[in-house]
């Protein structure tokens, strides 16, 4: 078999030569209207198709040659002025041929003219042809012969509205004919698996798949028959096709044909015959990839549902969901060794289906998840990564659909599905959930939901038994924990009572996070608590928080960098608080300003102090607006900046950070714009001049960053000047 | 060479014509030399009438001892060359001894002749009907002329014509059931039937239906049997599986069949068989032969 392909080429070439040779004489006979010779040479030509040496692919080439020639022969047969024989006689005459294959090709050819002539009812001729073709039992030859029959009869079926329809010929006859041809072709196709020289299984399957469309074509023809309405499809076509599919007991055929049925017939029909179609699935061979079949069906139905809202009532009427759900259950039950990924893929499809068709039915979604849990709990440990991916898809689908985690939180089975994920995937899913919340900016506002949410993301919240800590990537860990921290801000309720519950729950969960997680999560929790306290007008609680914060600052934070971070956090938080009365507020702001001025580095002092200016100016409706103290802070910042400058000169003989001045300038401009009367345009003017002087001073090192900062600040002022209006007027007096 | 022709030329031309020759159906007949000629067709109990003309060659007279015409039905066995068996022999004396100077015509008639057997041209024998005109002479030998004609006898459709149905097989190997719609077929008939496969454990390549003619001549130890396959008609291509049923439709008209002849004049029989042959992939043949009767039906 080494040079099998070469041999095959040779045989094909010989076959083609044989066809051409005989076709030549046939043409001559046709030209001279010699019927006898025409029959003789056409039969000889068709004898080339009797070969057993060619693979389906090559045989097809040969067949096409003969097919072309038969078209010429048909034209000759059709014109009885040329040969003088009636079509009835011709129909007998061609049956004198001794070899069956040429005989049947000729019979089909004349048969098509016979139908056209209407000298006999179409159904009689069709029935005769399809019966006689039984004589060819060789799979490949039989398939091609019957495919020829299907081809020449396609436009001559007694369909509704066709010229061949009559009292004796009904669309039922057309359907019967196509179904019979389909059945026989499928039998031949299936038989290929078991007959022929014992070759390699893969090769045989490849050859078979090359022929599948010949069989499937019949279903296509059926779908094109006008008279096949829902009623007929339901009563006749589908049951008979399925009978053949089930009975053939061949996995390749079953898979292909089920898919074919799903693809060629209208969605509406599928919907109305769902029970029948699904009923066939558990009867298929265990090796058939039913999940793909069902998935495709559900995909089609999902798309159908999505195509128009008008069709949705149909889905409800036929209870599509429960039927599909049952069918899937049965298939999974029947196919014990179906890998987990298969089952889960099915659930994903079902979920997609119900999300599209019944977006309002969360119970369906939960039901699907529940079924999946049931399946998963039979599997000791899910290790298949593809299965894992499908579970993630399953869990992500509702999030994508509803764009709202809150909906998912009401699904009782959702966390139970998550329990079956491995640690890595579980975290991944938790991240997906958090991202979904962030993306949609959804606020989780009840304690119950928060509880469920933490159950979902517990993989991120605490160390899970058995987790391999060493494998944790530091970056990933940080990102995860930052996400959790961000998430905590999304848990909010204006109702203090509920908010308190939420905070308690968050606290309960975050506290078990261990030393690595707490630094990320606790601050969020604290801020959240502060916000609650602020919101609730419980001044003493908030005050207590700040007191504790200051105590911590004083006693625990020794590191200067940490102090900088902490003081900014304190300033920022304090600025947002509006719960305090004047007295408490003064105490706290005073403290904060004091700490700011006592930071180690001058630059840090300067920055903290100008940040403190915001403590006296809250840009809210009823926010505190104490322009004087703002100015005081800024002036103090300027002094510190000056001092820093001088220190730099003394210490290193070079200029200090000009950028501090620019930063302060920006603060000036901010408050100027906000309408702080204490900040005047002349003050700004003076500051700009000061900066320019500093910049040009010899001792100053050129600092490109500061230059750029200043340039863009000045550009901003210029911009405001040119803008005109109130703002333009305000800036008018500043000269650059 | 002309003189030779002259020398062996008969002294006269004898022609035999049938009185309804123009209207009577002519059918082809193959002669010994391979040529096909058209001859008149008769059936049993028809009257055979006509004329015999004797025309002496230019300027010659024929002295004869009498002129007669015979109607002969002969069976000729090829392996027994020269042996004729006349199963029918009728004679009409046409003339008393005398001289013939010029063309002379004699009418003759054999009325309602029993010709029970049909003309037949077989492998080992032939059955022929012939009119033989003999001008008897004393010297130079008698002058003889023959005129063949063909006899075909028609049968009414049989009153009983059962189908042939049979289950055959090789144990645990092949089991089939076949059915032919009739046991008696006329010459232009069509055999309809089907083969049903009950069990197939061999790799069948194809299946043919053959029409075989069995011609037996002689009797006892001298019986000669010649079997000839007249038709080989492929019914099935490829290997069926259990439960398949394969249709049979075989038109008989393209084949040169004759009716079945049983023990004609104790000399010969011609019988027809349908032979169902299955060939497996190792070219082994499995077959089952069934006799069918063939009869000639009057064309309507």
XYZ file of C-alpha atoms in Angstrom, chain B:
300
model
C -15.407 -22.185 -64.949
C -18.575 -21.422 -66.768
C -18.793 -24.799 -68.342
C -18.626 -26.400 -64.980
C -21.529 -24.394 -63.776
C -23.339 -25.386 -66.895
C -22.506 -28.985 -66.329
C -23.814 -29.123 -62.817
C -26.671 -26.828 -63.307
C -29.952 -28.533 -62.767
C -31.862 -29.055 -65.857
C -34.677 -26.903 -64.620
C -35.637 -24.227 -62.125
C -38.136 -25.295 -59.526
C -39.892 -22.732 -57.425
C -42.286 -23.292 -54.594
C -44.613 -20.517 -53.560
C -47.318 -20.334 -50.940
C -50.669 -19.148 -52.099
C -50.904 -16.600 -49.254
C -47.213 -15.866 -49.384
C -47.657 -12.148 -49.686
C -49.904 -11.742 -46.702
C -48.375 -14.390 -44.504
C -46.005 -13.370 -41.794
C -42.381 -13.817 -42.636
C -39.851 -14.550 -39.948
C -36.094 -14.806 -40.086
C -34.464 -18.152 -40.199
C -30.803 -18.881 -39.895
C -29.467 -21.200 -42.535
C -26.618 -23.648 -42.204
C -24.302 -21.288 -44.011
C -24.981 -18.659 -41.371
C -27.130 -16.482 -43.563
C -30.500 -15.388 -42.379
C -33.428 -15.556 -44.724
C -37.039 -14.693 -44.303
C -39.448 -17.562 -44.484
C -43.193 -18.043 -44.042
C -44.626 -18.762 -40.660
C -47.310 -21.396 -40.011
C -48.914 -23.051 -37.112
C -50.347 -26.456 -36.579
C -53.585 -27.332 -38.310
C -53.193 -24.683 -40.892
C -53.594 -25.640 -44.493
C -50.485 -25.307 -46.506
C -51.263 -24.571 -50.098
C -49.269 -23.186 -52.954
C -47.827 -23.739 -56.316
C -44.842 -25.533 -57.681
C -43.418 -24.216 -60.952
C -41.020 -26.168 -63.032
C -39.242 -24.366 -65.782
C -36.795 -26.300 -67.944
C -33.663 -24.531 -68.978
C -33.733 -22.906 -72.356
C -34.397 -25.460 -75.107
C -34.225 -28.476 -72.897
C -36.888 -30.918 -72.116
C -37.204 -32.876 -68.966
C -38.138 -36.478 -69.047
C -39.429 -37.522 -65.700
C -40.977 -40.462 -63.897
C -43.326 -38.275 -61.951
C -43.397 -35.055 -59.874
C -44.346 -34.996 -56.195
C -44.354 -32.561 -53.326
C -43.797 -33.755 -49.770
C -44.343 -31.945 -46.521
C -41.727 -33.200 -44.109
C -41.244 -32.614 -40.419
C -37.721 -33.674 -39.603
C -35.538 -33.990 -36.602
C -31.891 -33.872 -37.413
C -29.312 -34.871 -34.843
C -25.944 -33.238 -35.402
C -23.961 -35.873 -33.595
C -25.691 -38.471 -35.748
C -24.943 -36.689 -38.987
C -27.203 -37.446 -41.821
C -29.767 -39.102 -39.676
C -33.148 -37.620 -40.178
C -36.194 -38.685 -38.433
C -39.292 -37.711 -40.238
C -42.039 -37.391 -37.759
C -44.369 -36.012 -40.383
C -44.421 -36.961 -43.977
C -47.220 -36.079 -46.337
C -47.067 -36.514 -50.107
C -48.975 -35.039 -53.006
C -48.345 -36.507 -56.461
C -48.277 -33.599 -58.900
C -47.681 -35.237 -62.239
C -47.577 -38.639 -63.889
C -44.419 -39.632 -65.770
C -43.895 -37.602 -68.920
C -41.925 -34.806 -70.482
C -41.897 -31.154 -69.599
C -40.973 -28.785 -72.434
C -41.874 -25.486 -70.898
C -42.790 -23.886 -67.614
C -45.416 -25.880 -65.867
C -47.237 -25.006 -62.670
C -48.883 -27.399 -60.225
C -51.054 -26.241 -57.408
C -50.932 -28.267 -54.216
C -52.562 -28.258 -50.842
C -52.045 -30.038 -47.539
C -55.086 -29.244 -45.561
C -55.199 -28.950 -41.803
C -51.776 -30.352 -41.275
C -50.917 -31.564 -37.810
C -47.618 -29.915 -36.947
C -47.412 -30.401 -33.190
C -43.759 -29.478 -32.899
C -42.175 -26.124 -33.439
C -39.282 -25.383 -35.670
C -36.188 -25.443 -33.487
C -32.539 -24.752 -34.038
C -30.583 -26.092 -31.153
C -27.053 -26.871 -30.193
C -27.212 -30.562 -31.078
C -30.211 -30.881 -33.266
C -32.696 -29.106 -35.346
C -36.304 -29.583 -36.026
C -37.386 -28.333 -39.385
C -40.357 -28.277 -41.618
C -39.783 -28.343 -45.294
C -41.634 -28.752 -48.548
C -39.693 -31.070 -50.803
C -40.406 -31.197 -54.538
C -38.958 -34.177 -56.367
C -38.814 -34.545 -60.131
C -37.937 -38.199 -60.499
C -35.743 -39.223 -63.370
C -34.222 -42.374 -64.593
C -30.842 -41.049 -65.236
C -29.011 -37.984 -64.122
C -30.642 -38.372 -60.748
C -33.826 -36.844 -59.500
C -34.143 -33.109 -59.263
C -35.033 -31.970 -55.749
C -35.977 -28.587 -54.403
C -36.712 -27.618 -50.808
C -38.660 -24.809 -49.315
C -38.323 -24.288 -45.589
C -41.041 -22.839 -43.496
C -41.336 -22.217 -39.846
C -43.922 -23.537 -37.484
C -44.774 -21.883 -34.226
C -47.552 -22.978 -31.980
C -49.259 -20.743 -29.494
C -50.474 -21.682 -26.108
C -53.196 -20.083 -24.127
C -52.123 -18.616 -20.836
C -51.852 -21.402 -18.320
C -54.797 -21.736 -16.010
C -52.563 -22.435 -13.073
C -49.439 -20.389 -12.749
C -48.033 -20.472 -9.280
C -45.171 -18.353 -8.116
C -41.889 -19.946 -7.248
C -40.980 -19.347 -3.675
C -38.135 -20.971 -1.936
C -35.888 -20.692 1.027
C -32.400 -21.975 0.527
C -29.121 -21.641 2.264
C -25.949 -23.015 3.615
C -26.125 -23.551 7.298
C -24.788 -20.673 9.363
C -23.431 -19.079 6.254
C -26.077 -17.864 3.915
C -29.808 -18.004 4.069
C -31.971 -16.506 1.413
C -35.536 -16.611 0.348
C -36.407 -15.916 -3.206
C -39.546 -15.510 -5.113
C -40.350 -15.428 -8.805
C -43.834 -14.251 -9.493
C -44.700 -17.144 -11.832
C -43.540 -20.582 -12.807
C -44.643 -20.197 -16.408
C -43.602 -17.312 -18.555
C -44.327 -16.403 -22.107
C -41.563 -15.360 -24.403
C -42.065 -11.631 -23.982
C -42.838 -11.859 -20.350
C -41.032 -10.186 -17.518
C -39.840 -11.972 -14.436
C -40.647 -10.090 -11.309
C -39.441 -11.215 -7.976
C -37.278 -10.549 -5.056
C -34.548 -12.049 -3.003
C -34.690 -11.670 0.706
C -31.543 -12.131 2.725
C -32.176 -13.865 6.012
C -28.605 -14.500 6.959
C -25.401 -13.313 5.366
C -22.090 -14.416 6.743
C -20.129 -14.497 3.536
C -18.757 -11.541 1.662
C -20.915 -11.445 -1.389
C -19.560 -9.592 -4.365
C -22.527 -9.752 -6.636
C -25.595 -11.726 -7.602
C -26.773 -12.679 -11.044
C -29.851 -14.254 -12.440
C -29.085 -16.542 -15.356
C -31.443 -18.051 -17.847
C -30.149 -21.425 -18.824
C -31.348 -23.678 -21.613
C -30.909 -27.383 -21.184
C -31.231 -29.294 -24.382
C -31.161 -33.049 -24.016
C -31.122 -35.380 -26.956
C -31.203 -39.111 -27.283
C -32.162 -41.440 -24.547
C -30.626 -43.779 -22.081
C -26.885 -44.137 -22.375
C -26.851 -42.002 -25.484
C -28.309 -38.967 -23.892
C -26.525 -35.774 -24.831
C -27.129 -32.764 -22.664
C -26.140 -29.320 -23.731
C -26.575 -26.453 -21.340
C -26.322 -22.942 -22.540
C -26.523 -19.715 -20.575
C -28.647 -17.366 -22.569
C -28.822 -14.538 -20.143
C -26.628 -13.308 -17.388
C -28.414 -10.523 -15.654
C -26.833 -8.812 -12.694
C -29.333 -8.373 -9.894
C -27.153 -7.056 -7.179
C -23.843 -5.309 -6.843
C -22.097 -5.510 -3.506
C -22.779 -7.251 -0.270
C -26.172 -7.054 1.347
C -26.796 -7.346 5.028
C -29.411 -9.351 6.796
C -32.870 -8.082 6.093
C -32.188 -6.635 2.665
C -34.565 -7.437 -0.092
C -33.374 -7.113 -3.643
C -35.841 -6.638 -6.475
C -35.833 -8.732 -9.633
C -37.133 -7.435 -12.910
C -35.936 -9.303 -15.921
C -37.448 -8.711 -19.331
C -37.352 -11.876 -21.442
C -37.812 -10.204 -24.804
C -34.140 -9.433 -25.511
C -33.192 -13.095 -25.316
C -33.593 -15.719 -27.985
C -35.775 -18.105 -26.116
C -38.077 -20.804 -27.347
C -40.942 -22.413 -25.547
C -40.158 -25.335 -23.311
C -40.217 -28.595 -25.325
C -40.814 -31.779 -23.483
C -39.809 -35.057 -25.008
C -40.421 -34.083 -28.573
C -41.045 -37.201 -30.561
C -39.065 -39.080 -27.962
C -36.015 -37.473 -29.417
C -35.281 -34.388 -27.388
C -36.325 -31.950 -24.745
C -35.554 -28.270 -24.236
C -36.014 -26.906 -20.768
C -35.364 -23.542 -19.192
C -34.006 -22.748 -15.799
C -33.555 -19.668 -13.742
C -30.238 -19.899 -12.009
C -29.668 -17.583 -9.115
C -25.948 -17.174 -8.613
C -24.211 -15.489 -5.751
C -20.515 -14.855 -6.072
C -18.384 -14.149 -3.061
C -15.189 -12.192 -2.885
C -13.127 -15.307 -3.427
C -15.136 -15.931 -6.587
C -16.884 -18.919 -5.135
C -20.295 -19.388 -6.640
C -23.393 -20.308 -4.733
C -26.391 -21.035 -6.855
C -29.871 -22.361 -6.951
C -31.487 -23.484 -10.155
C -35.221 -23.530 -10.713
C -37.006 -24.747 -13.788
C -39.465 -22.412 -15.389
C -41.788 -23.240 -18.218
C -41.838 -21.026 -21.235
C -44.686 -20.863 -23.662
C -45.541 -18.938 -26.732
C -48.374 -16.582 -26.370
C -50.393 -15.382 -29.306
C -49.492 -11.780 -29.971
C -52.466 -9.661 -29.261
